[in-house]
Amino acid sequence: MNRKMVIIGIIPVIIGLIIGVIGNTIVEENTWSWGKYYSTGMKESNEEMIMVGQITVWTGICLFFIGLILAIIGYILKEKIQPQSQHLPKFCVNCGRSITFDAQVCPYCGKRL
């Protein structure tokens, strides 16, 4: 499950980067080309496009950090929590049968471990 959380965190990081770059491109195009070369009649739509670009950039930044936090949490949990199925099998020293990892007494021969 923690590996899934890392992957789920990486996806918004990538999407956030893409959205941020798109928003930055919108802002740059409307700041430099429209603002310098076209008449003042275009300023209203220019300002609206700059606002759309800024909102897009901030959306990308938020997605990036949310994904980064999820990925870091998933990585930390993956390192700290290990399932019990990864433990080596435990055997009774008296009868040699396989017993559960946390057993204190062998259920087959009754020997205290």
Short mmCIF file of N, CA, C and O in Angstrom, two decimals:
data_model
loop_
_atom_site.label_atom_id
_atom_site.label_comp_id
_atom_site.label_asym_id
_atom_site.label_seq_id
_atom_site.Cartn_x
_atom_site.Cartn_y
_atom_site.Cartn_z
N MET A 1 0.82 -1.20 0.00
CA MET A 1 0.00 0.00 0.00
C MET A 1 0.86 1.25 0.00
O MET A 1 0.53 2.24 -0.63
N ASN A 2 1.98 1.23 0.68
CA ASN A 2 2.82 2.41 0.75
C ASN A 2 3.49 2.69 -0.58
O ASN A 2 3.75 3.84 -0.92
N ARG A 3 3.80 1.64 -1.34
CA ARG A 3 4.36 1.84 -2.68
C ARG A 3 3.32 2.54 -3.56
O ARG A 3 3.67 3.40 -4.36
N LYS A 4 2.04 2.17 -3.38
CA LYS A 4 0.98 2.83 -4.14
C LYS A 4 0.92 4.31 -3.77
O LYS A 4 0.68 5.15 -4.63
N MET A 5 1.13 4.62 -2.50
CA MET A 5 1.08 6.01 -2.06
C MET A 5 2.21 6.83 -2.70
O MET A 5 2.02 7.98 -3.05
N VAL A 6 3.37 6.21 -2.83
CA VAL A 6 4.49 6.89 -3.50
C VAL A 6 4.13 7.17 -4.95
O VAL A 6 4.34 8.28 -5.46
N ILE A 7 3.57 6.17 -5.63
CA ILE A 7 3.19 6.35 -7.03
C ILE A 7 2.08 7.38 -7.15
O ILE A 7 2.11 8.24 -8.03
N ILE A 8 1.10 7.31 -6.24
CA ILE A 8 0.01 8.29 -6.26
C ILE A 8 0.56 9.69 -6.00
O ILE A 8 0.04 10.67 -6.51
N GLY A 9 1.62 9.81 -5.22
CA GLY A 9 2.24 11.11 -4.98
C GLY A 9 3.04 11.62 -6.16
O GLY A 9 3.10 12.82 -6.41
N ILE A 10 3.66 10.72 -6.90
CA ILE A 10 4.49 11.14 -8.05
C ILE A 10 3.63 11.66 -9.19
O ILE A 10 4.02 12.60 -9.88
N ILE A 11 2.43 11.09 -9.35
CA ILE A 11 1.56 11.52 -10.45
C ILE A 11 1.19 13.00 -10.34
O ILE A 11 1.35 13.76 -11.30
N PRO A 12 0.71 13.51 -9.17
CA PRO A 12 0.43 14.96 -9.09
C PRO A 12 1.67 15.83 -9.22
O PRO A 12 1.59 16.96 -9.68
N VAL A 13 2.84 15.29 -8.83
CA VAL A 13 4.07 16.06 -9.00
C VAL A 13 4.30 16.32 -10.49
O VAL A 13 4.56 17.46 -10.90
N ILE A 14 4.18 15.28 -11.28
CA ILE A 14 4.40 15.43 -12.73
C ILE A 14 3.33 16.32 -13.35
O ILE A 14 3.64 17.22 -14.14
N ILE A 15 2.06 16.07 -12.99
CA ILE A 15 0.97 16.89 -13.53
C ILE A 15 1.14 18.35 -13.09
O ILE A 15 0.92 19.27 -13.88
N GLY A 16 1.54 18.56 -11.84
CA GLY A 16 1.75 19.92 -11.34
C GLY A 16 2.86 20.64 -12.10
O GLY A 16 2.74 21.84 -12.40
N LEU A 17 3.93 19.92 -12.41
CA LEU A 17 5.01 20.53 -13.21
C LEU A 17 4.52 20.92 -14.59
O LEU A 17 4.81 22.02 -15.08
N ILE A 18 3.77 20.04 -15.22
CA ILE A 18 3.26 20.33 -16.58
C ILE A 18 2.31 21.52 -16.54
O ILE A 18 2.42 22.45 -17.36
N ILE A 19 1.38 21.54 -15.59
CA ILE A 19 0.43 22.65 -15.49
C ILE A 19 1.16 23.95 -15.17
O ILE A 19 0.84 25.02 -15.71
N GLY A 20 2.16 23.90 -14.29
CA GLY A 20 2.93 25.09 -13.97
C GLY A 20 3.67 25.66 -15.17
O GLY A 20 3.71 26.87 -15.37
N VAL A 21 4.25 24.78 -15.99
CA VAL A 21 4.95 25.24 -17.19
C VAL A 21 3.96 25.86 -18.18
O VAL A 21 4.24 26.89 -18.79
N ILE A 22 2.79 25.23 -18.32
CA ILE A 22 1.77 25.79 -19.23
C ILE A 22 1.33 27.17 -18.74
O ILE A 22 1.22 28.12 -19.52
N GLY A 23 1.07 27.30 -17.44
CA GLY A 23 0.66 28.59 -16.89
C GLY A 23 1.74 29.64 -17.05
O GLY A 23 1.46 30.81 -17.37
N ASN A 24 2.99 29.26 -16.83
CA ASN A 24 4.09 30.19 -17.01
C ASN A 24 4.20 30.64 -18.47
O ASN A 24 4.45 31.82 -18.74
N THR A 25 3.98 29.73 -19.38
CA THR A 25 4.01 30.08 -20.80
C THR A 25 2.89 31.07 -21.14
O THR A 25 3.11 32.03 -21.88
N ILE A 26 1.71 30.84 -20.59
CA ILE A 26 0.59 31.77 -20.83
C ILE A 26 0.94 33.16 -20.31
O ILE A 26 0.72 34.17 -20.99
N VAL A 27 1.49 33.23 -19.11
CA VAL A 27 1.84 34.53 -18.53
C VAL A 27 2.92 35.22 -19.37
O VAL A 27 2.81 36.40 -19.69
N GLU A 28 3.95 34.47 -19.73
CA GLU A 28 5.05 35.08 -20.50
C GLU A 28 4.58 35.57 -21.86
O GLU A 28 4.94 36.66 -22.30
N GLU A 29 3.78 34.76 -22.56
CA GLU A 29 3.32 35.17 -23.89
C GLU A 29 2.46 36.43 -23.82
O GLU A 29 2.55 37.30 -24.66
N ASN A 30 1.61 36.51 -22.81
CA ASN A 30 0.73 37.66 -22.71
C ASN A 30 1.42 38.88 -22.11
O ASN A 30 0.98 40.00 -22.32
N THR A 31 2.48 38.68 -21.38
CA THR A 31 3.20 39.81 -20.81
C THR A 31 4.09 40.45 -21.86
O THR A 31 4.10 41.65 -22.03
N TRP A 32 4.85 39.66 -22.59
CA TRP A 32 5.83 40.21 -23.52
C TRP A 32 5.25 40.55 -24.88
O TRP A 32 5.32 41.67 -25.32
N SER A 33 4.64 39.61 -25.56
CA SER A 33 4.21 39.89 -26.93
C SER A 33 2.97 40.76 -27.00
O SER A 33 2.95 41.77 -27.68
N TRP A 34 1.91 40.42 -26.28
CA TRP A 34 0.68 41.20 -26.38
C TRP A 34 0.87 42.59 -25.77
O TRP A 34 0.43 43.58 -26.31
N GLY A 35 1.53 42.66 -24.67
CA GLY A 35 1.68 43.94 -23.99
C GLY A 35 2.55 44.92 -24.75
O GLY A 35 2.34 46.13 -24.70
N LYS A 36 3.55 44.44 -25.49
CA LYS A 36 4.46 45.34 -26.18
C LYS A 36 3.98 45.73 -27.59
O LYS A 36 4.18 46.84 -28.02
N TYR A 37 3.40 44.78 -28.30
CA TYR A 37 3.20 44.99 -29.72
C TYR A 37 1.78 45.32 -30.15
O TYR A 37 1.55 45.70 -31.28
N TYR A 38 0.80 45.20 -29.28
CA TYR A 38 -0.58 45.44 -29.69
C TYR A 38 -1.15 46.64 -28.98
O TYR A 38 -0.66 47.11 -27.97
N SER A 39 -2.26 47.11 -29.50
CA SER A 39 -2.85 48.34 -28.99
C SER A 39 -3.45 48.14 -27.59
O SER A 39 -3.60 47.03 -27.11
N THR A 40 -3.85 49.25 -26.99
CA THR A 40 -4.40 49.21 -25.64
C THR A 40 -5.77 48.54 -25.60
O THR A 40 -6.23 48.13 -24.56
N GLY A 41 -6.44 48.41 -26.74
CA GLY A 41 -7.73 47.72 -26.80
C GLY A 41 -7.59 46.25 -26.43
O GLY A 41 -8.55 45.62 -26.01
N MET A 42 -6.42 45.70 -26.59
CA MET A 42 -6.18 44.30 -26.25
C MET A 42 -5.82 44.12 -24.78
O MET A 42 -5.71 43.00 -24.32
N LYS A 43 -5.64 45.19 -24.03
CA LYS A 43 -5.18 45.07 -22.65
C LYS A 43 -6.15 44.30 -21.76
O LYS A 43 -5.73 43.56 -20.90
N GLU A 44 -7.45 44.46 -21.95
CA GLU A 44 -8.41 43.78 -21.09
C GLU A 44 -8.28 42.27 -21.22
O GLU A 44 -8.19 41.56 -20.24
N SER A 45 -8.26 41.77 -22.45
CA SER A 45 -8.12 40.34 -22.63
C SER A 45 -6.71 39.89 -22.22
O SER A 45 -6.53 38.79 -21.75
N ASN A 46 -5.74 40.79 -22.39
CA ASN A 46 -4.37 40.50 -21.98
C ASN A 46 -4.31 40.29 -20.48
O ASN A 46 -3.72 39.32 -19.99
N GLU A 47 -4.93 41.16 -19.72
CA GLU A 47 -4.93 41.04 -18.26
C GLU A 47 -5.68 39.79 -17.82
O GLU A 47 -5.28 39.13 -16.86
N GLU A 48 -6.76 39.46 -18.53
CA GLU A 48 -7.50 38.25 -18.20
C GLU A 48 -6.65 37.01 -18.45
O GLU A 48 -6.65 36.08 -17.65
N MET A 49 -5.92 36.99 -19.54
CA MET A 49 -5.07 35.84 -19.85
C MET A 49 -3.92 35.74 -18.85
O MET A 49 -3.51 34.64 -18.48
N ILE A 50 -3.40 36.86 -18.42
CA ILE A 50 -2.34 36.83 -17.41
C ILE A 50 -2.89 36.25 -16.11
O ILE A 50 -2.24 35.43 -15.46
N MET A 51 -4.12 36.63 -15.74
CA MET A 51 -4.73 36.08 -14.54
C MET A 51 -4.96 34.57 -14.68
O MET A 51 -4.69 33.81 -13.76
N VAL A 52 -5.43 34.14 -15.84
CA VAL A 52 -5.61 32.71 -16.09
C VAL A 52 -4.27 31.98 -15.97
O VAL A 52 -4.17 30.92 -15.36
N GLY A 53 -3.22 32.57 -16.52
CA GLY A 53 -1.90 31.98 -16.43
C GLY A 53 -1.41 31.89 -14.99
O GLY A 53 -0.83 30.88 -14.58
N GLN A 54 -1.65 32.95 -14.21
CA GLN A 54 -1.23 32.93 -12.81
C GLN A 54 -2.00 31.89 -12.00
O GLN A 54 -1.41 31.18 -11.17
N ILE A 55 -3.29 31.77 -12.25
CA ILE A 55 -4.08 30.74 -11.57
C ILE A 55 -3.57 29.36 -11.95
O ILE A 55 -3.45 28.47 -11.10
N THR A 56 -3.23 29.18 -13.21
CA THR A 56 -2.71 27.90 -13.67
C THR A 56 -1.37 27.59 -13.02
O THR A 56 -1.12 26.46 -12.60
N VAL A 57 -0.51 28.59 -12.91
CA VAL A 57 0.79 28.39 -12.25
C VAL A 57 0.58 27.99 -10.80
O VAL A 57 1.20 27.03 -10.31
N TRP A 58 -0.29 28.67 -10.07
CA TRP A 58 -0.52 28.35 -8.66
C TRP A 58 -1.17 26.98 -8.49
O TRP A 58 -0.87 26.26 -7.53
N THR A 59 -2.05 26.61 -9.41
CA THR A 59 -2.63 25.27 -9.37
C THR A 59 -1.54 24.22 -9.54
O THR A 59 -1.51 23.22 -8.83
N GLY A 60 -0.64 24.46 -10.48
CA GLY A 60 0.47 23.54 -10.70
C GLY A 60 1.38 23.44 -9.49
O GLY A 60 1.81 22.35 -9.11
N ILE A 61 1.66 24.58 -8.86
CA ILE A 61 2.51 24.57 -7.66
C ILE A 61 1.83 23.79 -6.53
O ILE A 61 2.49 22.98 -5.85
N CYS A 62 0.54 24.01 -6.33
CA CYS A 62 -0.19 23.28 -5.27
C CYS A 62 -0.19 21.78 -5.54
O CYS A 62 0.07 20.98 -4.63
N LEU A 63 -0.48 21.38 -6.77
CA LEU A 63 -0.44 19.96 -7.11
C LEU A 63 0.94 19.37 -6.89
O LEU A 63 1.08 18.25 -6.39
N PHE A 64 1.97 20.11 -7.26
CA PHE A 64 3.34 19.65 -7.10
C PHE A 64 3.63 19.35 -5.63
O PHE A 64 4.13 18.28 -5.28
N PHE A 65 3.31 20.29 -4.75
CA PHE A 65 3.63 20.11 -3.33
C PHE A 65 2.76 19.04 -2.67
O PHE A 65 3.23 18.30 -1.80
N ILE A 66 1.49 18.96 -3.05
CA ILE A 66 0.63 17.90 -2.51
C ILE A 66 1.19 16.53 -2.91
O ILE A 66 1.30 15.62 -2.09
N GLY A 67 1.56 16.39 -4.17
CA GLY A 67 2.13 15.13 -4.63
C GLY A 67 3.45 14.83 -3.96
O GLY A 67 3.74 13.68 -3.60
N LEU A 68 4.27 15.85 -3.77
CA LEU A 68 5.56 15.66 -3.11
C LEU A 68 5.38 15.19 -1.67
O LEU A 68 6.06 14.26 -1.22
N ILE A 69 4.43 15.79 -0.97
CA ILE A 69 4.17 15.38 0.42
C ILE A 69 3.66 13.94 0.47
O ILE A 69 4.10 13.14 1.29
N LEU A 70 2.74 13.58 -0.43
CA LEU A 70 2.23 12.21 -0.46
C LEU A 70 3.35 11.21 -0.76
O LEU A 70 3.42 10.14 -0.14
N ALA A 71 4.20 11.54 -1.70
CA ALA A 71 5.30 10.64 -2.05
C ALA A 71 6.27 10.47 -0.88
O ALA A 71 6.72 9.36 -0.59
N ILE A 72 6.59 11.55 -0.19
CA ILE A 72 7.50 11.47 0.96
C ILE A 72 6.89 10.65 2.08
O ILE A 72 7.54 9.79 2.68
N ILE A 73 5.60 10.87 2.37
CA ILE A 73 4.92 10.10 3.42
C ILE A 73 4.90 8.62 3.05
O ILE A 73 5.17 7.75 3.88
N GLY A 74 4.58 8.32 1.80
CA GLY A 74 4.57 6.93 1.35
C GLY A 74 5.93 6.28 1.46
O GLY A 74 6.06 5.13 1.87
N TYR A 75 6.98 7.02 1.15
CA TYR A 75 8.34 6.49 1.25
C TYR A 75 8.73 6.24 2.71
O TYR A 75 9.30 5.21 3.04
N ILE A 76 8.39 7.18 3.58
CA ILE A 76 8.72 7.02 5.00
C ILE A 76 7.97 5.83 5.59
O ILE A 76 8.54 5.03 6.33
N LEU A 77 6.68 5.72 5.28
CA LEU A 77 5.90 4.60 5.80
C LEU A 77 6.41 3.26 5.26
O LEU A 77 6.39 2.26 5.96
N LYS A 78 6.85 3.26 4.02
CA LYS A 78 7.38 2.03 3.42
C LYS A 78 8.63 1.58 4.16
O LYS A 78 8.85 0.40 4.36
N GLU A 79 9.44 2.54 4.58
CA GLU A 79 10.67 2.21 5.29
C GLU A 79 10.40 1.73 6.72
O GLU A 79 11.08 0.87 7.22
N LYS A 80 9.39 2.31 7.39
CA LYS A 80 9.15 2.00 8.79
C LYS A 80 8.30 0.74 8.99
O LYS A 80 8.51 0.00 9.93
N ILE A 81 7.31 0.53 8.14
CA ILE A 81 6.38 -0.57 8.33
C ILE A 81 6.74 -1.71 7.37
O ILE A 81 6.77 -1.53 6.17
N GLN A 82 7.01 -2.87 7.94
CA GLN A 82 7.26 -4.05 7.13
C GLN A 82 6.24 -5.11 7.53
O GLN A 82 6.05 -5.39 8.70
N PRO A 83 5.60 -5.72 6.56
CA PRO A 83 4.60 -6.73 6.88
C PRO A 83 5.23 -7.95 7.57
O PRO A 83 6.38 -8.27 7.35
N GLN A 84 4.44 -8.65 8.41
CA GLN A 84 4.94 -9.82 9.12
C GLN A 84 5.26 -10.97 8.19
O GLN A 84 6.03 -11.84 8.53
N SER A 85 4.69 -10.99 7.00
CA SER A 85 4.94 -12.08 6.08
C SER A 85 6.39 -12.10 5.60
O SER A 85 6.84 -13.09 5.06
N GLN A 86 7.13 -11.02 5.81
CA GLN A 86 8.53 -10.99 5.39
C GLN A 86 9.45 -11.62 6.42
O GLN A 86 10.63 -11.79 6.15
N HIS A 87 8.93 -11.99 7.61
CA HIS A 87 9.76 -12.64 8.61
C HIS A 87 10.09 -14.05 8.16
O HIS A 87 9.29 -14.72 7.50
N LEU A 88 11.24 -14.51 8.54
CA LEU A 88 11.63 -15.87 8.23
C LEU A 88 10.76 -16.84 9.02
O LEU A 88 10.35 -16.53 10.14
N PRO A 89 10.49 -18.02 8.48
CA PRO A 89 9.68 -18.98 9.24
C PRO A 89 10.41 -19.41 10.51
O PRO A 89 11.64 -19.48 10.55
N LYS A 90 9.64 -19.69 11.56
CA LYS A 90 10.20 -20.08 12.85
C LYS A 90 9.87 -21.56 13.08
O LYS A 90 8.77 -22.02 12.77
N PHE A 91 10.84 -22.28 13.58
CA PHE A 91 10.66 -23.71 13.83
C PHE A 91 10.92 -24.01 15.30
O PHE A 91 11.76 -23.39 15.94
N CYS A 92 10.21 -25.01 15.81
CA CYS A 92 10.39 -25.46 17.18
C CYS A 92 11.74 -26.18 17.30
O CYS A 92 12.07 -27.01 16.45
N VAL A 93 12.50 -25.84 18.35
CA VAL A 93 13.81 -26.47 18.55
C VAL A 93 13.68 -27.91 19.04
O VAL A 93 14.60 -28.70 18.91
N ASN A 94 12.52 -28.27 19.58
CA ASN A 94 12.33 -29.62 20.11
C ASN A 94 11.80 -30.58 19.04
O ASN A 94 12.40 -31.62 18.79
N CYS A 95 10.68 -30.23 18.38
CA CYS A 95 10.07 -31.15 17.42
C CYS A 95 10.36 -30.78 15.96
O CYS A 95 10.13 -31.57 15.06
N GLY A 96 10.84 -29.56 15.71
CA GLY A 96 11.21 -29.15 14.35
C GLY A 96 10.05 -28.70 13.47
O GLY A 96 10.25 -28.42 12.30
N ARG A 97 8.86 -28.63 14.01
CA ARG A 97 7.72 -28.21 13.20
C ARG A 97 7.68 -26.68 13.05
O ARG A 97 8.19 -25.95 13.88
N SER A 98 7.04 -26.24 11.98
CA SER A 98 6.90 -24.81 11.71
C SER A 98 5.84 -24.23 12.65
O SER A 98 4.75 -24.78 12.78
N ILE A 99 6.18 -23.11 13.29
CA ILE A 99 5.25 -22.45 14.20
C ILE A 99 5.15 -20.97 13.82
O ILE A 99 5.96 -20.47 13.04
N THR A 100 4.16 -20.29 14.40
CA THR A 100 4.01 -18.86 14.09
C THR A 100 5.17 -18.07 14.67
O THR A 100 5.81 -18.50 15.63
N PHE A 101 5.43 -16.93 14.06
CA PHE A 101 6.59 -16.13 14.42
C PHE A 101 6.55 -15.64 15.85
O PHE A 101 7.55 -15.57 16.54
N ASP A 102 5.36 -15.32 16.36
CA ASP A 102 5.23 -14.75 17.70
C ASP A 102 4.91 -15.79 18.78
O ASP A 102 4.63 -15.43 19.92
N ALA A 103 4.98 -17.08 18.46
CA ALA A 103 4.64 -18.13 19.43
C ALA A 103 5.69 -18.19 20.54
O ALA A 103 6.89 -18.11 20.29
N GLN A 104 5.22 -18.33 21.76
CA GLN A 104 6.10 -18.49 22.92
C GLN A 104 6.23 -19.96 23.32
O GLN A 104 7.21 -20.35 23.94
N VAL A 105 5.20 -20.74 22.97
CA VAL A 105 5.16 -22.17 23.28
C VAL A 105 4.79 -22.91 22.01
O VAL A 105 3.91 -22.48 21.26
N CYS A 106 5.44 -24.03 21.75
CA CYS A 106 5.12 -24.84 20.56
C CYS A 106 3.75 -25.47 20.74
O CYS A 106 3.49 -26.14 21.75
N PRO A 107 2.83 -25.27 19.78
CA PRO A 107 1.48 -25.84 19.92
C PRO A 107 1.46 -27.35 19.71
O PRO A 107 0.48 -28.00 20.05
N TYR A 108 2.54 -27.93 19.19
CA TYR A 108 2.58 -29.36 18.89
C TYR A 108 3.17 -30.17 20.06
O TYR A 108 2.63 -31.19 20.45
N CYS A 109 4.31 -29.72 20.60
CA CYS A 109 4.95 -30.49 21.65
C CYS A 109 4.91 -29.82 23.02
O CYS A 109 5.25 -30.42 24.03
N GLY A 110 4.54 -28.55 23.09
CA GLY A 110 4.40 -27.85 24.35
C GLY A 110 5.69 -27.27 24.90
O GLY A 110 5.72 -26.73 26.00
N LYS A 111 6.78 -27.35 24.15
CA LYS A 111 8.07 -26.82 24.60
C LYS A 111 8.04 -25.30 24.63
O LYS A 111 7.58 -24.65 23.70
N ARG A 112 8.55 -24.72 25.74
CA ARG A 112 8.63 -23.26 25.86
C ARG A 112 9.83 -22.80 25.03
O ARG A 112 10.91 -23.36 25.11
N LEU A 113 9.62 -21.74 24.22
CA LEU A 113 10.66 -21.27 23.29
C LEU A 113 11.40 -20.07 23.83
O LEU A 113 10.90 -19.18 24.38
#
